[in-house]
Backbone as JSON, one array per atom type, in Angstrom:
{
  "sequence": "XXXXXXXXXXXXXXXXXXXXXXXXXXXXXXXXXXXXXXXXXXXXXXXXXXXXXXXXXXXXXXXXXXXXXXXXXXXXXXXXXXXXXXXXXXXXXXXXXXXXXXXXXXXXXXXXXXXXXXXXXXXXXXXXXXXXXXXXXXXXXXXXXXXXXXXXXXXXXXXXXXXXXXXXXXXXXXXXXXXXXXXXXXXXXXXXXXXXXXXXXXXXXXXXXXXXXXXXXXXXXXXXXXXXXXXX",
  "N": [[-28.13, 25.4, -4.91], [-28.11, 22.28, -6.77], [-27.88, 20.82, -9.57], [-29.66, 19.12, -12.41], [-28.84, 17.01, -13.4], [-26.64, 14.77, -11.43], [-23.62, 15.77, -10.06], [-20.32, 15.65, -9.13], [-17.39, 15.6, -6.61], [-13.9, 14.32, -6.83], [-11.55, 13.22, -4.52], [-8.06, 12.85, -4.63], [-6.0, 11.04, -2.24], [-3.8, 10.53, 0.04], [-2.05, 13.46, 1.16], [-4.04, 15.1, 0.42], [-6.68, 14.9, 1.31], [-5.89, 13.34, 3.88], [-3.41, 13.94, 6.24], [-0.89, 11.89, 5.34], [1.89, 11.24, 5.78], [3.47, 11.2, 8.31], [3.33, 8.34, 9.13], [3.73, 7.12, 6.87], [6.65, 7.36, 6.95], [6.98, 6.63, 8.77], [7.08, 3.91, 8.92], [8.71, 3.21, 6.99], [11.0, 3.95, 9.25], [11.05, 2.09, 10.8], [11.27, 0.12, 9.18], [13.59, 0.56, 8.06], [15.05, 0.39, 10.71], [15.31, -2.31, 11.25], [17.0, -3.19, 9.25], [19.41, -2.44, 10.42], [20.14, 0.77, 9.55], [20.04, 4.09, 9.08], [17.59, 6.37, 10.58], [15.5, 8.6, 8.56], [14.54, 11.46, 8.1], [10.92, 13.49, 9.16], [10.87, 15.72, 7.43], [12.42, 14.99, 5.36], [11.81, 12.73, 4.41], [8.8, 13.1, 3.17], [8.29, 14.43, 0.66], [8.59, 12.24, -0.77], [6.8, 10.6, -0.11], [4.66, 11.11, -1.86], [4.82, 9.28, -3.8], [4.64, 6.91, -2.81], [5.62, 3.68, -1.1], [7.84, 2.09, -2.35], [8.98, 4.28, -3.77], [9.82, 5.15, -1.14], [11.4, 3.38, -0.15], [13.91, 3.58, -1.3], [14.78, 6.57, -0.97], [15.36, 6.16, 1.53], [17.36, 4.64, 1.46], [19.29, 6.14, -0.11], [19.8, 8.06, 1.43], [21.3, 7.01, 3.56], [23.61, 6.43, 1.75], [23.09, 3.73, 0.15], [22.8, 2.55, -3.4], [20.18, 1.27, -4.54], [18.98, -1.83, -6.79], [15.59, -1.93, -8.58], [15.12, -4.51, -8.67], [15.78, -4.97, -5.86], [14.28, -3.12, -4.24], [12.17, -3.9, -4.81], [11.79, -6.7, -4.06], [12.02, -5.36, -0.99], [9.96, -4.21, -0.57], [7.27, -5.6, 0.06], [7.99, -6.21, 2.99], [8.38, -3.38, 4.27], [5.3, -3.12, 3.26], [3.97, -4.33, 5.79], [5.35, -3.11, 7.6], [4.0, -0.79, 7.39], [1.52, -1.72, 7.73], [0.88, -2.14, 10.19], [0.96, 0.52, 11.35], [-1.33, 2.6, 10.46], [-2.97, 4.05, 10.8], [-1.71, 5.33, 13.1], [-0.29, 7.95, 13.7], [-1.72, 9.92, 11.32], [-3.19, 12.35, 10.14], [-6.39, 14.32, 9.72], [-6.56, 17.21, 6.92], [-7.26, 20.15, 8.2], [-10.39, 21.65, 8.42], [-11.49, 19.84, 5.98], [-13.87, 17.95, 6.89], [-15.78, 19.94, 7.42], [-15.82, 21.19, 4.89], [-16.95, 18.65, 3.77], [-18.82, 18.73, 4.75], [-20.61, 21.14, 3.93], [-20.38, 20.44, 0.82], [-22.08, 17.95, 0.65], [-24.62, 19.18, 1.95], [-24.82, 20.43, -0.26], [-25.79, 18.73, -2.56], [-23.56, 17.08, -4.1], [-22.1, 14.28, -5.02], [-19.38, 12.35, -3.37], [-16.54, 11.32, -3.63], [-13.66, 9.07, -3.33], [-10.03, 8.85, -5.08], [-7.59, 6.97, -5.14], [-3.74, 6.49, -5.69], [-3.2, 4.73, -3.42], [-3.0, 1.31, -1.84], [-5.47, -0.89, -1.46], [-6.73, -1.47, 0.7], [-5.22, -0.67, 2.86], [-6.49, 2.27, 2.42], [-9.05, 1.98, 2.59], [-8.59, 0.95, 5.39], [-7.86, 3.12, 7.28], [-9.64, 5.02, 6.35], [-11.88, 4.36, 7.63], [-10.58, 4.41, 10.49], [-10.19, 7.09, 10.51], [-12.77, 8.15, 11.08], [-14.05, 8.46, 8.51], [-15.14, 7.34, 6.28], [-17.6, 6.59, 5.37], [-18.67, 8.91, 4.38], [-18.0, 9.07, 1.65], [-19.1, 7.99, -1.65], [-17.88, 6.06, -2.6], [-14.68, 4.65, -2.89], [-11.63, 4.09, -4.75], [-8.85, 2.16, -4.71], [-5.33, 1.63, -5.49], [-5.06, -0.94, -6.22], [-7.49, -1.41, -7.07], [-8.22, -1.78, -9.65], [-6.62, -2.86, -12.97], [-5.46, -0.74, -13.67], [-4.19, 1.91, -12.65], [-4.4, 5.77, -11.37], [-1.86, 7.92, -13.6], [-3.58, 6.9, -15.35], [-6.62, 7.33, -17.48], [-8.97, 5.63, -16.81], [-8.93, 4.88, -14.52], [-9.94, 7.62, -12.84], [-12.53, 7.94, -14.15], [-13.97, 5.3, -13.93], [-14.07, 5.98, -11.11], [-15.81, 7.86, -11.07], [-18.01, 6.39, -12.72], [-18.93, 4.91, -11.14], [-20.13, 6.76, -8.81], [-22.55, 7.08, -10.16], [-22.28, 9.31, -12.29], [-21.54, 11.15, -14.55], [-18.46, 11.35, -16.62], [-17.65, 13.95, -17.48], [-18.75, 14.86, -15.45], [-17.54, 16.21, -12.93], [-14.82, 17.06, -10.1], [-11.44, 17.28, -9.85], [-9.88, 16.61, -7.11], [-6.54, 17.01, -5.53], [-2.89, 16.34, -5.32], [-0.45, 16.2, -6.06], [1.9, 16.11, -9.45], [0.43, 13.8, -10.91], [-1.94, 13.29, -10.67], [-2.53, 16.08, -11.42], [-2.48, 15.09, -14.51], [-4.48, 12.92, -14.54], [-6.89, 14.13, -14.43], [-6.59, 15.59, -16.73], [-6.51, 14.04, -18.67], [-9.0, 13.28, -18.5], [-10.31, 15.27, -19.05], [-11.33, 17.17, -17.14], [-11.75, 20.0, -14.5], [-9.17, 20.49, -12.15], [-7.65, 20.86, -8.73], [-5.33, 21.36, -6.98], [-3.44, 20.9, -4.4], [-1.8, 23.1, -1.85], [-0.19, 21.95, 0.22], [0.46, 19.57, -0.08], [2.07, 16.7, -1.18], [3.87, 17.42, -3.26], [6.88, 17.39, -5.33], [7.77, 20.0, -5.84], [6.53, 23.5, -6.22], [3.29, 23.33, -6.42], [1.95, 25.22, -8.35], [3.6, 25.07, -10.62], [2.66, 23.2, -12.47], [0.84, 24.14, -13.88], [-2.17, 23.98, -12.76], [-6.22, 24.4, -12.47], [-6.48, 25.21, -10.42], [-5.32, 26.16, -7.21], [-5.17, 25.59, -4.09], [-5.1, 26.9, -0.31], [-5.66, 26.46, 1.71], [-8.9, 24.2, 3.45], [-10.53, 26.03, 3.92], [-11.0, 27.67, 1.61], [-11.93, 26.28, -0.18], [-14.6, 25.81, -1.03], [-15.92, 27.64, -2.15], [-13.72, 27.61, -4.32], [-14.06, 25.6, -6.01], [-16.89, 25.81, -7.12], [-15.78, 27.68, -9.11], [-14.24, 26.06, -10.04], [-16.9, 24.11, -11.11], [-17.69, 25.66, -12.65], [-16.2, 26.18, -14.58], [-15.49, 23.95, -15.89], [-18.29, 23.3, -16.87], [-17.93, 25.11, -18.83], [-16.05, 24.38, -20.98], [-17.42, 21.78, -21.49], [-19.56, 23.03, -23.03]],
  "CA": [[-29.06, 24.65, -5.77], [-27.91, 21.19, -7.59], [-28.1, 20.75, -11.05], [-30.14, 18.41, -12.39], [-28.06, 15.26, -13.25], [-25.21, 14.21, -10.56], [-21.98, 15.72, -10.37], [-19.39, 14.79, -7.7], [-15.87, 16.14, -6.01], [-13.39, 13.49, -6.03], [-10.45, 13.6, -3.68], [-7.1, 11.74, -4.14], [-6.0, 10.69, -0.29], [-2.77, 10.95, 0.78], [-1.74, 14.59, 1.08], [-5.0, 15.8, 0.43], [-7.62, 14.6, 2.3], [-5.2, 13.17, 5.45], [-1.66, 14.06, 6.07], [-0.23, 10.06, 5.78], [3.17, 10.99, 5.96], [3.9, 10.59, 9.55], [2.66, 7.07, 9.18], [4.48, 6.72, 5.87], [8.11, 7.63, 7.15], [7.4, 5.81, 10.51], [6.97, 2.68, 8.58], [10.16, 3.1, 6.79], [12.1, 3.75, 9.89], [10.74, 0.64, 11.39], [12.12, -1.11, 8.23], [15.36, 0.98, 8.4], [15.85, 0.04, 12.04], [15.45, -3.69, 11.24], [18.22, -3.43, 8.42], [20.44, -1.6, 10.82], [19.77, 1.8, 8.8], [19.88, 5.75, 9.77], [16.55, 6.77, 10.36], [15.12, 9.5, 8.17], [13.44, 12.73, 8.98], [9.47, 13.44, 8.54], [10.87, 16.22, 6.09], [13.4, 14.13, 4.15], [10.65, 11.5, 3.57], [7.46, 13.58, 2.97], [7.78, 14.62, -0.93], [8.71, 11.04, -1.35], [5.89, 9.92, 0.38], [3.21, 11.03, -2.6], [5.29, 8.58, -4.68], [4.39, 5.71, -2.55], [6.19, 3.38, -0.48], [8.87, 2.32, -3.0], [10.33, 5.48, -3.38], [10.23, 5.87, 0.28], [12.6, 2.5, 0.51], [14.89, 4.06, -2.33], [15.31, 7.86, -0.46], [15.79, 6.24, 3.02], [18.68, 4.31, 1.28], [20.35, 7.09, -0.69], [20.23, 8.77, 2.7], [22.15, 6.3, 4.19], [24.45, 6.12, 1.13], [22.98, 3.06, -0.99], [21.79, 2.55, -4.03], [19.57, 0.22, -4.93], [18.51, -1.92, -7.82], [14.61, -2.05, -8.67], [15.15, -5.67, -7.8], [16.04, -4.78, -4.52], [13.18, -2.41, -3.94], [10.89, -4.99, -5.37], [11.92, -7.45, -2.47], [11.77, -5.1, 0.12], [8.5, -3.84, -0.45], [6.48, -6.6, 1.4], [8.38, -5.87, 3.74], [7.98, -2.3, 4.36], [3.79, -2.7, 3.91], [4.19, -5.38, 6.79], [5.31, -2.06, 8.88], [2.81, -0.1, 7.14], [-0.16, -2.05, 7.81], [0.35, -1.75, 11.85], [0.63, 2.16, 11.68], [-1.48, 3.35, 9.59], [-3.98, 5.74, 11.31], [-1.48, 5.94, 14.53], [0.28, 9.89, 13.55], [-2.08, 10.3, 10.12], [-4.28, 13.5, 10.84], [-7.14, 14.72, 8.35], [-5.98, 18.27, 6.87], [-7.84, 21.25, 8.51], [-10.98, 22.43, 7.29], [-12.0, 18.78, 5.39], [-14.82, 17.82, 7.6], [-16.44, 21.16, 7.11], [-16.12, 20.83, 3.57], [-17.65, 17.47, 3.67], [-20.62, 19.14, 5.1], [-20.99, 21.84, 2.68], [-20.88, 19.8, -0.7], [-23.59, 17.06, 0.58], [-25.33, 19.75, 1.47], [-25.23, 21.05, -2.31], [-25.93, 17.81, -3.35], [-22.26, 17.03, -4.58], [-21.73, 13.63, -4.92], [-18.14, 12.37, -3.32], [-15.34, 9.64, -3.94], [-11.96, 8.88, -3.13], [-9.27, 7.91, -5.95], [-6.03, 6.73, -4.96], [-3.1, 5.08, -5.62], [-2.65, 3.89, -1.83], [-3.02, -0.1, -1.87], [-7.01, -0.28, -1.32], [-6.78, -2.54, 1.78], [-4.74, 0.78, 3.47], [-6.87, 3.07, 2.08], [-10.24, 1.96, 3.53], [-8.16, 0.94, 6.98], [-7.21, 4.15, 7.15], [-10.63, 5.85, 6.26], [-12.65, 3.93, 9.08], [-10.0, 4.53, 11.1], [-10.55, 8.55, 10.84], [-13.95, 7.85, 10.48], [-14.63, 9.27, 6.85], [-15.23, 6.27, 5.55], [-19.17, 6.79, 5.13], [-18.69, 10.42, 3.85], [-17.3, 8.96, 0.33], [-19.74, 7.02, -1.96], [-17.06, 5.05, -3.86], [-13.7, 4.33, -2.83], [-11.05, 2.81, -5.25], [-7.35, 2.13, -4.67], [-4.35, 1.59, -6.49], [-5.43, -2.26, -6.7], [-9.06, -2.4, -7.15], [-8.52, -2.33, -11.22], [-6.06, -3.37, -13.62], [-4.93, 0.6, -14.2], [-4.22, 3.59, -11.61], [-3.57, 7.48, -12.01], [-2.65, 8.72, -14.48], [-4.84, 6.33, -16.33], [-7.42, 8.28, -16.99], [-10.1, 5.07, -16.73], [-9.47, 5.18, -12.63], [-11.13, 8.44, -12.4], [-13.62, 7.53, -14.86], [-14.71, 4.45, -12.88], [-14.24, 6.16, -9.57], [-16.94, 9.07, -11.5], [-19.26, 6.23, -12.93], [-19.46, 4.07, -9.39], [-21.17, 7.11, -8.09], [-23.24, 7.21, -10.88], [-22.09, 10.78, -12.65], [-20.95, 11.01, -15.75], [-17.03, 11.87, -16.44], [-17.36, 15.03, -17.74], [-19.9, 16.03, -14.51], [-16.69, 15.85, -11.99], [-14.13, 18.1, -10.62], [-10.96, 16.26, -8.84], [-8.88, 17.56, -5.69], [-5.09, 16.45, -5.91], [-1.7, 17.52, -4.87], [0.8, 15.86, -7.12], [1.9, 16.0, -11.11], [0.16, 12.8, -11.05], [-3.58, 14.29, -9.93], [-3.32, 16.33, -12.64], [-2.38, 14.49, -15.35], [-5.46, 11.88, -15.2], [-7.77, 14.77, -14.55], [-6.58, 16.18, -17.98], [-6.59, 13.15, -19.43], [-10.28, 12.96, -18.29], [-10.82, 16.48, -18.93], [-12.27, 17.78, -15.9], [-11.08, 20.86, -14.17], [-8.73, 19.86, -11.41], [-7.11, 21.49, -8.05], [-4.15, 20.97, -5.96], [-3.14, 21.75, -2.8], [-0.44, 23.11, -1.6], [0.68, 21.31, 1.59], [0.61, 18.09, -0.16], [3.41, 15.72, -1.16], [4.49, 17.15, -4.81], [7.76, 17.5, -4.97], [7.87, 21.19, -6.44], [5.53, 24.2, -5.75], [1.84, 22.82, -7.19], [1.75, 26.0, -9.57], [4.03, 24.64, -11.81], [2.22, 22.23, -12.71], [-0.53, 25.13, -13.94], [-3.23, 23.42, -12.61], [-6.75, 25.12, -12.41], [-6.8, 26.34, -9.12], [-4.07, 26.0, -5.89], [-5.27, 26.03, -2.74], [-3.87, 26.59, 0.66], [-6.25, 26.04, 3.03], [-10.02, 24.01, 2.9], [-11.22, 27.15, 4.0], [-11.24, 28.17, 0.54], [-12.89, 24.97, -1.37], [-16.33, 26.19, -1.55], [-15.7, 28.82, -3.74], [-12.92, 27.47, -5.62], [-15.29, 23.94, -6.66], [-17.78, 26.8, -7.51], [-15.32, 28.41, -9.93], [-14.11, 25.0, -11.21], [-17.46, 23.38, -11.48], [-18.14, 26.47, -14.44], [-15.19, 26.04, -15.68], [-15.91, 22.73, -16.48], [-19.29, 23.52, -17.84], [-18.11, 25.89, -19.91], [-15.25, 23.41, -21.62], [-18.27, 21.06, -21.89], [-20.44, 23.9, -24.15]],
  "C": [[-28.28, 23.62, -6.57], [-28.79, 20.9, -8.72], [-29.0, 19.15, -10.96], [-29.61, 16.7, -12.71], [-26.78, 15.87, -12.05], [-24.0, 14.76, -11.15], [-21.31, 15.64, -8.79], [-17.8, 15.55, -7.72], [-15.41, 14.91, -6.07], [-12.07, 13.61, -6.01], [-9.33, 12.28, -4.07], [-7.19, 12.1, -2.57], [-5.23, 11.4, 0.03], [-1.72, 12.69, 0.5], [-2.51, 15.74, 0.5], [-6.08, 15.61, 0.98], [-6.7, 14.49, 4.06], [-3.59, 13.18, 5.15], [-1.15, 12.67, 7.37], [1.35, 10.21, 5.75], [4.15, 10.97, 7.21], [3.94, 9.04, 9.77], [3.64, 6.46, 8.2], [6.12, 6.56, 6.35], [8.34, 6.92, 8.27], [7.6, 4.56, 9.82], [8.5, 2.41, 7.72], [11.26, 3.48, 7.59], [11.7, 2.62, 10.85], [11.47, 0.04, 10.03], [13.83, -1.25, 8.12], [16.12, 0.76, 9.43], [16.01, -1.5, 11.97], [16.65, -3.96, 10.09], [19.41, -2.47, 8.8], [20.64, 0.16, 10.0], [19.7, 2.82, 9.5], [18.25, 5.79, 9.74], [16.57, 8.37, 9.27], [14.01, 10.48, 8.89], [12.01, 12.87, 8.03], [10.08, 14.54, 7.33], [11.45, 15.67, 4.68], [12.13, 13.3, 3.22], [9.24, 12.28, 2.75], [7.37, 14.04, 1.27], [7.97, 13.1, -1.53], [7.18, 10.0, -0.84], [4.49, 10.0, -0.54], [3.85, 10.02, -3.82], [4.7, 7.04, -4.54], [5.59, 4.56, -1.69], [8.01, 2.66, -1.13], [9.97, 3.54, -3.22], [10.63, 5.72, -2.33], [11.8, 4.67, 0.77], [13.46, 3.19, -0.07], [15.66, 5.37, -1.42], [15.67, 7.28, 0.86], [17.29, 5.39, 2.64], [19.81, 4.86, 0.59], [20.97, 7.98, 0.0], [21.45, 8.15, 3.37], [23.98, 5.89, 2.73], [24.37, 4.75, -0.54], [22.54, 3.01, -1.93], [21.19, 1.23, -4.31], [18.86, -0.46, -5.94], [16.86, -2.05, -7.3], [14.12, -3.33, -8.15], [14.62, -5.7, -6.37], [14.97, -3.9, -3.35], [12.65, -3.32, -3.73], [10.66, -5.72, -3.95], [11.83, -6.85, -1.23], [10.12, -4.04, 0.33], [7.14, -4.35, 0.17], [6.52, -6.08, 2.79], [8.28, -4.21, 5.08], [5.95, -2.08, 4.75], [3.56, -3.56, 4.75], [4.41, -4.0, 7.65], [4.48, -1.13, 8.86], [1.94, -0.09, 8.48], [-0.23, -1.97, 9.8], [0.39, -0.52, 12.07], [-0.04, 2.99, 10.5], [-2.25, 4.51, 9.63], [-2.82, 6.1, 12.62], [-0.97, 7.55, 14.24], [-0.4, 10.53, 12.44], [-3.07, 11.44, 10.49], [-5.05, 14.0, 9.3], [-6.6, 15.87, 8.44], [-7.13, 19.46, 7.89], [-8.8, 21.46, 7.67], [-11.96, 21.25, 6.28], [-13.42, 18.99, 5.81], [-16.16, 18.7, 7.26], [-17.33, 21.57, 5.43], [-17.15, 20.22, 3.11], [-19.3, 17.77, 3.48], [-21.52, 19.87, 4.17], [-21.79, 21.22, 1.43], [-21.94, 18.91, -0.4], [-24.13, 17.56, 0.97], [-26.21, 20.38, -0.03], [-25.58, 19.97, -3.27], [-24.76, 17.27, -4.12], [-22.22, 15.29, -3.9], [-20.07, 13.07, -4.58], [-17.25, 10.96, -3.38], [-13.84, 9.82, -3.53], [-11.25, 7.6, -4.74], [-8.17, 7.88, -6.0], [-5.05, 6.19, -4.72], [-2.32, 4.15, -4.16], [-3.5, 2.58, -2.06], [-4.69, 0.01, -1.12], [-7.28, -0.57, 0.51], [-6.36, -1.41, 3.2], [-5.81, 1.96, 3.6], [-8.17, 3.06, 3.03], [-9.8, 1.4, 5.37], [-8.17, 2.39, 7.68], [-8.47, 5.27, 7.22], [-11.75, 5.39, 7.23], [-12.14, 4.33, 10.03], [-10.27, 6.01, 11.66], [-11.99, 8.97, 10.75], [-14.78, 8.84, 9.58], [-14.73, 8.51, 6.17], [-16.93, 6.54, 4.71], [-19.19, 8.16, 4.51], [-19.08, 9.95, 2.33], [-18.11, 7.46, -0.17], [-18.85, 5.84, -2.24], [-15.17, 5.68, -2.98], [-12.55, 3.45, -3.75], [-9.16, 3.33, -5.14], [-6.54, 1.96, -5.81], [-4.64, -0.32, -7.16], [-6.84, -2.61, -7.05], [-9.55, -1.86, -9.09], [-7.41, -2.22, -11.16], [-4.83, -2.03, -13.96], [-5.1, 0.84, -12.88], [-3.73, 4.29, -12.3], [-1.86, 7.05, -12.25], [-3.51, 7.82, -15.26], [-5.94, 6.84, -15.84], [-8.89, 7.1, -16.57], [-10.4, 4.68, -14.7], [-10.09, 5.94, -12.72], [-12.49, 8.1, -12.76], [-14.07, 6.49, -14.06], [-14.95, 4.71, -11.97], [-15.6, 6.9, -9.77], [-18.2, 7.89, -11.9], [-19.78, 5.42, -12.06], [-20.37, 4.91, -8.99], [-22.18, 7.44, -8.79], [-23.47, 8.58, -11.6], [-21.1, 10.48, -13.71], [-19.39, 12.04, -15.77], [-16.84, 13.11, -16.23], [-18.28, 16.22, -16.08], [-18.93, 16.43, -13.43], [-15.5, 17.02, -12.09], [-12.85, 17.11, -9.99], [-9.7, 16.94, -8.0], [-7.92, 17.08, -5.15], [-4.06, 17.33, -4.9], [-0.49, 17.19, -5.71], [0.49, 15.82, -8.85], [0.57, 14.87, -11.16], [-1.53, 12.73, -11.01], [-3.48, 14.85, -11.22], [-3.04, 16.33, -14.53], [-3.63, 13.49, -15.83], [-6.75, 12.95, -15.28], [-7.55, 15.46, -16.08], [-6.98, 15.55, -18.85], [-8.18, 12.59, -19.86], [-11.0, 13.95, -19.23], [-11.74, 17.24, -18.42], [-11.7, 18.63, -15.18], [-10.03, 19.93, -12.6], [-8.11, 21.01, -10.48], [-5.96, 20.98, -7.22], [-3.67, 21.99, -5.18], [-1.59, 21.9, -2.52], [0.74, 22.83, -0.39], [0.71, 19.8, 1.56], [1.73, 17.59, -0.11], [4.28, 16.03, -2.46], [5.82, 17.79, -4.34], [9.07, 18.93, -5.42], [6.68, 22.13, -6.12], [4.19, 23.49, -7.18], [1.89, 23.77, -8.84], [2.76, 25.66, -10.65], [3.52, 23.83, -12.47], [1.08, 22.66, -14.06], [-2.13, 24.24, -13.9], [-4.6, 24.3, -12.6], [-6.97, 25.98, -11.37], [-5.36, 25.44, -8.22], [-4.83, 26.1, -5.05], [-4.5, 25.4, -1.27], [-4.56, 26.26, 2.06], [-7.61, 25.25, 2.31], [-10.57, 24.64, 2.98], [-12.37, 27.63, 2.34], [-11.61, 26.99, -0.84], [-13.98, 25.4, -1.85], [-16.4, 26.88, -2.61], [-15.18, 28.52, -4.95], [-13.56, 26.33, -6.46], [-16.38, 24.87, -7.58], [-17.13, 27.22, -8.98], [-14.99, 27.07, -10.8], [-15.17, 24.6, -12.21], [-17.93, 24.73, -13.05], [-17.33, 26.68, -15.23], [-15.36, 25.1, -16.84], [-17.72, 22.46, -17.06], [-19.15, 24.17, -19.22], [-17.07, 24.95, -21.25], [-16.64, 22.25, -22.34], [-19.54, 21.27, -23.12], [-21.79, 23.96, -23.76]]
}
């Protein structure tokens, strides 16, 4: 049964909705093979990969020995989403279990969104591509305002696009960074634990962990009264 005003799930992307780090690490050994460079391994790269593609130039060059100024990032960052942008659905796979999900909550009336700091232009390539694009009312990237996570006014915009007020929202993460704007929001929050953080999730003490989507239904269930009850 759905409550009577709108509330909504919304999902960061990468390492919680679709595992982009095949895609991510390929694109930095396409950059690493054009600057004569070691390739890196999908494990080396993958906690660097919920950072974003900057840190991914930085770890594939500390691998190899260099360091590099911020400068030097800076400039090769074009560069890098230039190898991106031709692989970006080819090795990216949705997690297990999503889909299913999907079905569930718009059954329950659960309004859904995506909010995340992948470059927006990626983000919706990327979500046609696996075609979940239409699932998710509202989509906003790391460029489509002025702020991203942790600012807490991304979520908040991503929550009042679908027309649901802040506090009605729960949001489904995997890095520090997930649940920092959800606090900031104050909305219960979850993270997964086969994402990209770069430490086990539970340190983090987020409200819930989970390890499969198996177990969403329930745990959204347990959030969404969490977050009623915070609300009074």
């Amino acid at each position: 049964m759905t409550s009577e005003l709108p509330r909504a799930v919304i999902f960061d992307l990468d390492g919680t909705l679709v595992d982009t780090a095949p895609d991510l690490v390929g694109a930095l050994n396409d950059l690493l093979a054009v600057l004569d460079l070691p390739p890196v391994t999908l494990e080396q790269g993958r906690a660097a990969s919920g950072r974003g593609g900057r840190s991914l130039i930085q770890v594939g060059h500390e691998l190899a020995g260099i360091r590099l100024t911020e400068a030097e990032v800076d400039a090769l960052y074009p560069r890098y989403l230039e190898h991106y942008a031709a692989r970006v659905a080819v090795d990216s796979v949705v997690y297990p279990g999503v889909t299913a999900l999907l079905d569930h909550l718009e059954a329950q009336g659960w309004r859904l969104g995506i909010c995340t700091n992948k470059p927006l232009r990626f983000a919706e390539s990327l979500m046609r591509s696996l075609g979940l694009r239409e699932r998710f009312g509202v989509l906003l990237g790391a460029d489509s305002l002025p702020v991203r996570k942790p600012d807490p006014r991304h979520l908040v915009e991503t929550l009042t696009r679908l027309g649901v007020e802040p506090d009605r929202g729960i949001l489904l993460g995997d890095t520090e960074t997930d649940l920092k704007t959800a606090r900031a929001v104050g909305i219960p929050v979850a993270l997964t634990s086969f994402g990209y953080a770069p430490v086990p999730v539970a340190t983090y003490a987020p409200d819930a962990v989970f390890h499969h989507y198996d177990e969403a239904p329930e745990m959204i269930e347990r959030l969404w009264a969490l977050g009623r009850a915070w609300a009074g």
